CSV table of C-alpha atoms in Angstrom, one decimal:
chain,number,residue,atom,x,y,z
A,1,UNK,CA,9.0,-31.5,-11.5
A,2,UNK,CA,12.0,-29.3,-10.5
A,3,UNK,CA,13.4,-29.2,-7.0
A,4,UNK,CA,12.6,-25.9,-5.4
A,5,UNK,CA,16.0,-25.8,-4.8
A,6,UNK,CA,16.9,-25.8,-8.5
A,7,UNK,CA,13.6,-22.9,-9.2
A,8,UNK,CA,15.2,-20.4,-6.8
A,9,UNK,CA,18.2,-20.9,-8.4
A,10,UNK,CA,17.0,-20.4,-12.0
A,11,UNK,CA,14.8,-17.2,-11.0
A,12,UNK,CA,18.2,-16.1,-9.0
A,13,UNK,CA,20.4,-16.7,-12.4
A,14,UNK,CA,17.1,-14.7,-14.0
A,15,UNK,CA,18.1,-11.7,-11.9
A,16,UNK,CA,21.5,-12.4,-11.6
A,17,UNK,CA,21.8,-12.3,-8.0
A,18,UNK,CA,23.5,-16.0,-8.6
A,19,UNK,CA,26.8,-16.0,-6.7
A,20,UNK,CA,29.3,-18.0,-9.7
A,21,UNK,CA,29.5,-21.1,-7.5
A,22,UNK,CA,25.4,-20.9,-7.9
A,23,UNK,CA,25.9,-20.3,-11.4
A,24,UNK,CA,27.9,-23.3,-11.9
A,25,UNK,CA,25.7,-25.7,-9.9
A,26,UNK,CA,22.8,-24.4,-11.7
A,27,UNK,CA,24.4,-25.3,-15.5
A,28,UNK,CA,25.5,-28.7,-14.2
A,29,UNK,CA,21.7,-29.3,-13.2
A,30,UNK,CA,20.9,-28.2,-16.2
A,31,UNK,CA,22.5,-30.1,-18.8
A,32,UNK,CA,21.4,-33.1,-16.7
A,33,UNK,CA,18.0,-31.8,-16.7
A,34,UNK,CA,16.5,-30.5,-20.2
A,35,UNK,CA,13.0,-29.6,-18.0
A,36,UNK,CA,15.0,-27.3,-16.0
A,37,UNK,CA,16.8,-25.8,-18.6
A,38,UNK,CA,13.5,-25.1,-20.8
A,39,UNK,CA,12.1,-23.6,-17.4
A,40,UNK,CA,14.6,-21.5,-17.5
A,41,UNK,CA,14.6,-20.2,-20.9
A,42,UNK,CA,11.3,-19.8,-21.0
A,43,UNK,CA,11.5,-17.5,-17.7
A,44,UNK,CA,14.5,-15.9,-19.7
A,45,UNK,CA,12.8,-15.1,-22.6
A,46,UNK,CA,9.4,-13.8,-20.4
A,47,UNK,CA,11.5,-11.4,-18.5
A,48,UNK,CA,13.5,-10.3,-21.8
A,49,UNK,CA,10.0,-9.1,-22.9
A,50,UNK,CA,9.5,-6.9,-20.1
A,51,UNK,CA,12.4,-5.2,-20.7
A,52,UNK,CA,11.8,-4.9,-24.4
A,53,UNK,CA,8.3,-2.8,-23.1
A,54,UNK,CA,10.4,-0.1,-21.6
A,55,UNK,CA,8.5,2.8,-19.9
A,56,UNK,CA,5.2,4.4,-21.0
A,57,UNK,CA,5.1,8.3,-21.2
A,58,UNK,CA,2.6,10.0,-19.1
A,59,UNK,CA,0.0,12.4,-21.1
A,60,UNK,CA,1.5,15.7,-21.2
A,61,UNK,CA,-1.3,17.3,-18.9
A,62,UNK,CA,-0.8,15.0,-16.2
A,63,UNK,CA,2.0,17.5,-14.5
A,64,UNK,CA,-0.2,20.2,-14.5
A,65,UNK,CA,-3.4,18.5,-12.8
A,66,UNK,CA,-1.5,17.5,-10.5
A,67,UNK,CA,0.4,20.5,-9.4
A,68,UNK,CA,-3.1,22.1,-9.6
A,69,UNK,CA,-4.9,19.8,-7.4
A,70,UNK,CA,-1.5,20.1,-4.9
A,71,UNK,CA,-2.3,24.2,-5.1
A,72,UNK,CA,-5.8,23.4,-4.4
A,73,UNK,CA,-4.2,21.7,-1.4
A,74,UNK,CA,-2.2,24.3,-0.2
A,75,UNK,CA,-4.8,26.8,-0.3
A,76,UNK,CA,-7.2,24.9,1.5
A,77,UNK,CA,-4.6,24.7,4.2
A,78,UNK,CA,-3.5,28.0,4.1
A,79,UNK,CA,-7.5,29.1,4.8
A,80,UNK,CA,-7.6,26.5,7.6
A,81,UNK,CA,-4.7,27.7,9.5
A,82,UNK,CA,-5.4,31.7,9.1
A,83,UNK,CA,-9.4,30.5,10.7
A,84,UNK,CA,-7.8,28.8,13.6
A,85,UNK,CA,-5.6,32.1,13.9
A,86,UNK,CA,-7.8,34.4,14.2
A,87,UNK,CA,-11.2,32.9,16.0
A,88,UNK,CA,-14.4,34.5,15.1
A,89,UNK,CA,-15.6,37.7,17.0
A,90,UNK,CA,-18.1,36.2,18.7
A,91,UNK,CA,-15.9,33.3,20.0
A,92,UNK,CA,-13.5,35.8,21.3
A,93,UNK,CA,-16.2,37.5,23.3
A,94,UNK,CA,-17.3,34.7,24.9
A,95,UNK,CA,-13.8,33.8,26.5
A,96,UNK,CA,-14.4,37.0,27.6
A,97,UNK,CA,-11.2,38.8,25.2
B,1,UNK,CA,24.2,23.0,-12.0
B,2,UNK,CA,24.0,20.2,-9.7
B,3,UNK,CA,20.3,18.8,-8.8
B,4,UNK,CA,19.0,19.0,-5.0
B,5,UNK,CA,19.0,15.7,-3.9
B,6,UNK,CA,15.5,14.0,-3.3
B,7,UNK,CA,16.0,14.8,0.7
B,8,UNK,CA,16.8,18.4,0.3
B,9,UNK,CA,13.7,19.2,-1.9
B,10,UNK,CA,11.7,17.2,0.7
B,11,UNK,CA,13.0,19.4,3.9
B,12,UNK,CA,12.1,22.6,1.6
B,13,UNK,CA,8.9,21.3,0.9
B,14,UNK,CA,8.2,20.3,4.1
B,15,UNK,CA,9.4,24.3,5.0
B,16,UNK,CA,6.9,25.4,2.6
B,17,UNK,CA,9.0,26.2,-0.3
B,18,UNK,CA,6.6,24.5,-3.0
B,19,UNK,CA,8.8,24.7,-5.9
B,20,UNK,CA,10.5,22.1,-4.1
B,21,UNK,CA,7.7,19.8,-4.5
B,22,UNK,CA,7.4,20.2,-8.2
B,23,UNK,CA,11.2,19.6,-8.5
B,24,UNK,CA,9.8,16.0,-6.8
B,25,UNK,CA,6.5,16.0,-9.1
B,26,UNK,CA,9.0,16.1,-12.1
B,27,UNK,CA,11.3,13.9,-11.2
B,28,UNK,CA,9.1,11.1,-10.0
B,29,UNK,CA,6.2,11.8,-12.5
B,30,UNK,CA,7.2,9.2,-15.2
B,31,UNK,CA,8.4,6.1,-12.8
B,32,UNK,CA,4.7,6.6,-10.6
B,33,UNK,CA,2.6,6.8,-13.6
B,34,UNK,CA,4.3,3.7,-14.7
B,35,UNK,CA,3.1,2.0,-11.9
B,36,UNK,CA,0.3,2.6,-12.2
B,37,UNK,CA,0.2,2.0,-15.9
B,38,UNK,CA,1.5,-1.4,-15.1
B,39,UNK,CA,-0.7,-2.6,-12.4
B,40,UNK,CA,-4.2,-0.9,-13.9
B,41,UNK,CA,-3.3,-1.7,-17.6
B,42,UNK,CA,-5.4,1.4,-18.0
B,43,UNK,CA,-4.0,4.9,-19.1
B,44,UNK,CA,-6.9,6.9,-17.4
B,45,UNK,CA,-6.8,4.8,-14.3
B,46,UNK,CA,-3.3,5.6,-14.2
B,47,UNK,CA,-3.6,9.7,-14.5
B,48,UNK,CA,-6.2,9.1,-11.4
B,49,UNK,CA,-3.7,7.3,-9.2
B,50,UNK,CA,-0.9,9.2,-10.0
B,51,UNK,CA,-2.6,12.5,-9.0
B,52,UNK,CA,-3.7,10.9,-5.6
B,53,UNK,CA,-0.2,9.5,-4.9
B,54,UNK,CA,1.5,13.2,-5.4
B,55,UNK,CA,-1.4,14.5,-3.3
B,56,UNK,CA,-1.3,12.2,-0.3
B,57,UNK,CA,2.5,12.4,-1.0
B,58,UNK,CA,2.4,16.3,-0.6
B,59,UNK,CA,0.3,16.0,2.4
B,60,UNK,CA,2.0,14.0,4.4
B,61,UNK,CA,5.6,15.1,3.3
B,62,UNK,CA,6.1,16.2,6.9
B,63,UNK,CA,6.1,12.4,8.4
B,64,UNK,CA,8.4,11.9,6.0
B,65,UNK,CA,11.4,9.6,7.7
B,66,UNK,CA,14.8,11.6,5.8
B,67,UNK,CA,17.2,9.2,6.9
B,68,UNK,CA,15.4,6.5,4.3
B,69,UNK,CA,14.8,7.1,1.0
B,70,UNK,CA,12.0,9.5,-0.8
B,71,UNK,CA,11.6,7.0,-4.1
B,72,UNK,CA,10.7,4.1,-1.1
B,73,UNK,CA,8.6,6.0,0.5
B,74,UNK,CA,6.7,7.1,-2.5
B,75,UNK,CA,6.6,4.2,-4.0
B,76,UNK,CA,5.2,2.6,-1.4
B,77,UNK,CA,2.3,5.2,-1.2
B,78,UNK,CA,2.0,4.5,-5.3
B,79,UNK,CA,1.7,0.6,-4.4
B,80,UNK,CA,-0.9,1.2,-1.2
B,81,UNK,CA,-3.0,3.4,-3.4
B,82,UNK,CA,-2.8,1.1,-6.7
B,83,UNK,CA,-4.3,-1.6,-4.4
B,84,UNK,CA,-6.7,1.2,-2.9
B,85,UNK,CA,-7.9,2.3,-6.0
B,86,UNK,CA,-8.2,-1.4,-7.6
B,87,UNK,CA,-10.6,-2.4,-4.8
B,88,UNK,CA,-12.9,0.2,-5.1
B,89,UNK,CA,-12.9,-0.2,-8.9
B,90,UNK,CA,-14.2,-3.7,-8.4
B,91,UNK,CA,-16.3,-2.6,-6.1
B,92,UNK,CA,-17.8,-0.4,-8.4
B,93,UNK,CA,-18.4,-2.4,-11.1
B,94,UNK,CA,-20.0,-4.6,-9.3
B,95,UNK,CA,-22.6,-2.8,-8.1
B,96,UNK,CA,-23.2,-1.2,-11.3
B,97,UNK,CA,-23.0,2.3,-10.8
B,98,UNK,CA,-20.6,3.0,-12.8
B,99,UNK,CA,-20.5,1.3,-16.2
B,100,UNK,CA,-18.1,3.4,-18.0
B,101,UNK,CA,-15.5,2.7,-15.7
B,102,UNK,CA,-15.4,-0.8,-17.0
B,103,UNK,CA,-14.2,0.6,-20.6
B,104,UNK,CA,-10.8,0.9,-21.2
B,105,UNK,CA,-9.2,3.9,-22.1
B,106,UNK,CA,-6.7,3.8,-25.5
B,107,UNK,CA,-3.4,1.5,-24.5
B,108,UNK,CA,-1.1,3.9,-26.6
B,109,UNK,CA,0.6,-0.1,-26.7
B,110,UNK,CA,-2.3,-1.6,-28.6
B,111,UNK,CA,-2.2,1.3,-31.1
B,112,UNK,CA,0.5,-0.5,-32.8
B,113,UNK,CA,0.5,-3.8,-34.5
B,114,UNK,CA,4.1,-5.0,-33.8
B,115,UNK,CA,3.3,-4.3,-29.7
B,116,UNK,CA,0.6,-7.0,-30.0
B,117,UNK,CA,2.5,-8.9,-28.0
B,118,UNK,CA,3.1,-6.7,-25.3
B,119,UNK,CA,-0.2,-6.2,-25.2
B,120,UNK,CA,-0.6,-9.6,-24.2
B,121,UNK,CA,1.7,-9.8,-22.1
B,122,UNK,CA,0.1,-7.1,-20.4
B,123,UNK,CA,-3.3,-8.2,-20.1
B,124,UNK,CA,-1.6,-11.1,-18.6
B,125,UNK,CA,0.1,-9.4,-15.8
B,126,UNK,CA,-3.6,-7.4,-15.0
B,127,UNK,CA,-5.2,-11.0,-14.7
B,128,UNK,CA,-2.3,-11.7,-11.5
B,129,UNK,CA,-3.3,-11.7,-8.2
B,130,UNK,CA,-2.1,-8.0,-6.6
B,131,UNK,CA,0.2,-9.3,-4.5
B,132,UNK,CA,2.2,-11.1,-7.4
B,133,UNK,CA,1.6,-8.2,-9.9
B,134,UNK,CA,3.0,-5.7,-7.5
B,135,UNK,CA,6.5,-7.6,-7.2
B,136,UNK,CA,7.0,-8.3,-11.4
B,137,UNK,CA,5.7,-4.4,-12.0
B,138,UNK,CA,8.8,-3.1,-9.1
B,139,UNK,CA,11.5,-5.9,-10.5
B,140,UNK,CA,11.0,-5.7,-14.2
B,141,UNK,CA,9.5,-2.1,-14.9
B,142,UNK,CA,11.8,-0.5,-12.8
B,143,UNK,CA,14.5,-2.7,-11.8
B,144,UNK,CA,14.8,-2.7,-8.3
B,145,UNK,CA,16.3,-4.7,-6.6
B,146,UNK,CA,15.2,-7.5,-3.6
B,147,UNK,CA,15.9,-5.4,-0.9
B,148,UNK,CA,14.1,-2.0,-2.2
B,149,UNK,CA,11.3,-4.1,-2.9
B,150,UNK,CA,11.2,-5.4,0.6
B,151,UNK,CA,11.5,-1.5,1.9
B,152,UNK,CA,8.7,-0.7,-0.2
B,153,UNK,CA,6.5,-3.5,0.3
B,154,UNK,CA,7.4,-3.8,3.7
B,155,UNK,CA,8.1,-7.7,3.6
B,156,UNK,CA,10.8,-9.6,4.1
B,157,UNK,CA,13.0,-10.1,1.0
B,158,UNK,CA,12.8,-14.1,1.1
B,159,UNK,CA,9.0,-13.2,0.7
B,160,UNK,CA,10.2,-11.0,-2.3
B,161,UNK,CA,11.9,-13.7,-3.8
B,162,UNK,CA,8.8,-15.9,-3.2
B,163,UNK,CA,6.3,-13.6,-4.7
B,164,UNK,CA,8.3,-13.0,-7.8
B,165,UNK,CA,9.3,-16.6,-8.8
B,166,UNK,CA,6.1,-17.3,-7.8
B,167,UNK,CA,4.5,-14.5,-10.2
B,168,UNK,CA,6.7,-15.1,-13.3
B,169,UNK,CA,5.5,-19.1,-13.3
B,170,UNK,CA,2.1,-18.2,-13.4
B,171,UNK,CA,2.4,-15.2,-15.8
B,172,UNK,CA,4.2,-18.3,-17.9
B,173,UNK,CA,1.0,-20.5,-17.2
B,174,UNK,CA,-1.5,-17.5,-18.1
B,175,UNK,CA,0.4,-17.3,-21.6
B,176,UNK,CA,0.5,-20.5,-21.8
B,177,UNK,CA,-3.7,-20.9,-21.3
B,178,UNK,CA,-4.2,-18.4,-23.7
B,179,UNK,CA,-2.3,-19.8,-26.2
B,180,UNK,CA,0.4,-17.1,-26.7
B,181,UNK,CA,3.0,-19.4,-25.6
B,182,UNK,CA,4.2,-22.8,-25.8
């Protein structure tokens, strides 16, 4: 079992948001514990994979179903606003305009 | 030329100048979908979300905050509607109304042989809880760092840390259940 102490520290060193003193501390604990230092390979070589995944490319008709659902939008808006503007006839009449 | 920055497209948008807004659909297009991708482990899933996060983005450009940043404020919206749309996906399988939903679109991953791995690794991340798969998909996919991930996820950063150490061991113990690692 590895001190939680010790787990921050190797997910720290992981992101490398270990200060060196942090660093240090953590390589001593580690050659003194092989548990910890498998841990932290093992974590090491997970996150490596990630990396190697990179970024997926979005389908090339994604940009365009969205900006056409966004114009959709806009001219549903656009409609809303110009029927508050200018009220029906029959509602003007009855506020006596 | 230089670019607009991310604040001046949003003020023109917000003006009404919607060329703006495609400026901020292009740029942000790829990192969103990826996401999405990450967190739905379905390509279709993915096109879905990402066209409801540039909508709600779009309609609610106007609250947006310019003295933070846009990519924090989107990607929390992309986050929020991942978990939005992942709910009602359960939800609708299990009622039953919708059975194709439960079919996965093509991974363009598990096309190819020497990605196998990846696509394990990806499984493995879909079978995390959200709240775990949220943090690994913002650290590793797009490399941010503690503190955006608090901004986005509106949490402190010491529950950042917690959610991501804690994510990674049990990714490690999902790989190891399935036999894809020692």
């Amino acid at each position: 079992m590895i001190p939680d102490k010790y787990m921050e520290l190797i997910n720290q060193e992981i992101d490398g948001t270990n200060s060196s003193a942090r660093s240090a501390e953590l390589g001593e604990y580690m050659k003194e514990h092989p548990e910890a230092l498998r841990c932290f390979d093992e974590l090491n070589e997970l996150t490596r994979s990630f990396s190697q995944m990179g970024a997926v490319d979005p389908p090339a008709e994604l940009r365009a179903l969205i900006l056409s659902r966004i114009a959709e939008s806009a001219a549903e808006r656009s409609l809303a606003v110009e029927a508050v503007a200018t009220p029906p006839p029959s509602a003007m009449s009855s506020v006596g305009v | 030329m230089e670019k607009d920055s991310d604040s001046n497209l949003v003020m023109k948008c917000a003006h009404g100048d919607k060329k703006s807004f495609e400026a901020l659909v292009e740029r942000y297009e790829k990192p969103i979908y990826n996401i999405a991708y990450r967190v739905m482990n379905n390509g279709e899933d993915a096109m879905d979300i990402t066209q409801n996060i540039f909508m709600k983005a779009y309609q609610k450009i106007d609250t947006f905050d310019t003295s933070r940043k846009f990519f924090s404020w989107l990607y929390r919206i992309a986050v929020n509607e991942s978990i939005n749309y992942s709910k009602l996906k359960h939800l609708t399988q299990e009622i039953g109304k919708d059975k194709e939903f439960a079919g996965k679109s093509p991974n363009p991953e598990e096309s190819c042989a020497e990605s196998e791995i990846h696509g394990y690794l990806q499984d493995a991340i879909e079978a995390l809880d959200f709240k775990y798969k949220t943090a690994i998909v913002l650290k590793h996919f797009h490399g941010l760092s503690y503190k955006e991930m608090s901004d986005i996820l509106e949490i402190p950063e010491k529950t950042v840390k917690s959610r991501l150490f804690t994510g990674r061991q049990l990714l490690k113990n999902i790989l190891i259940e399935r036999g894809y690692a020692k």
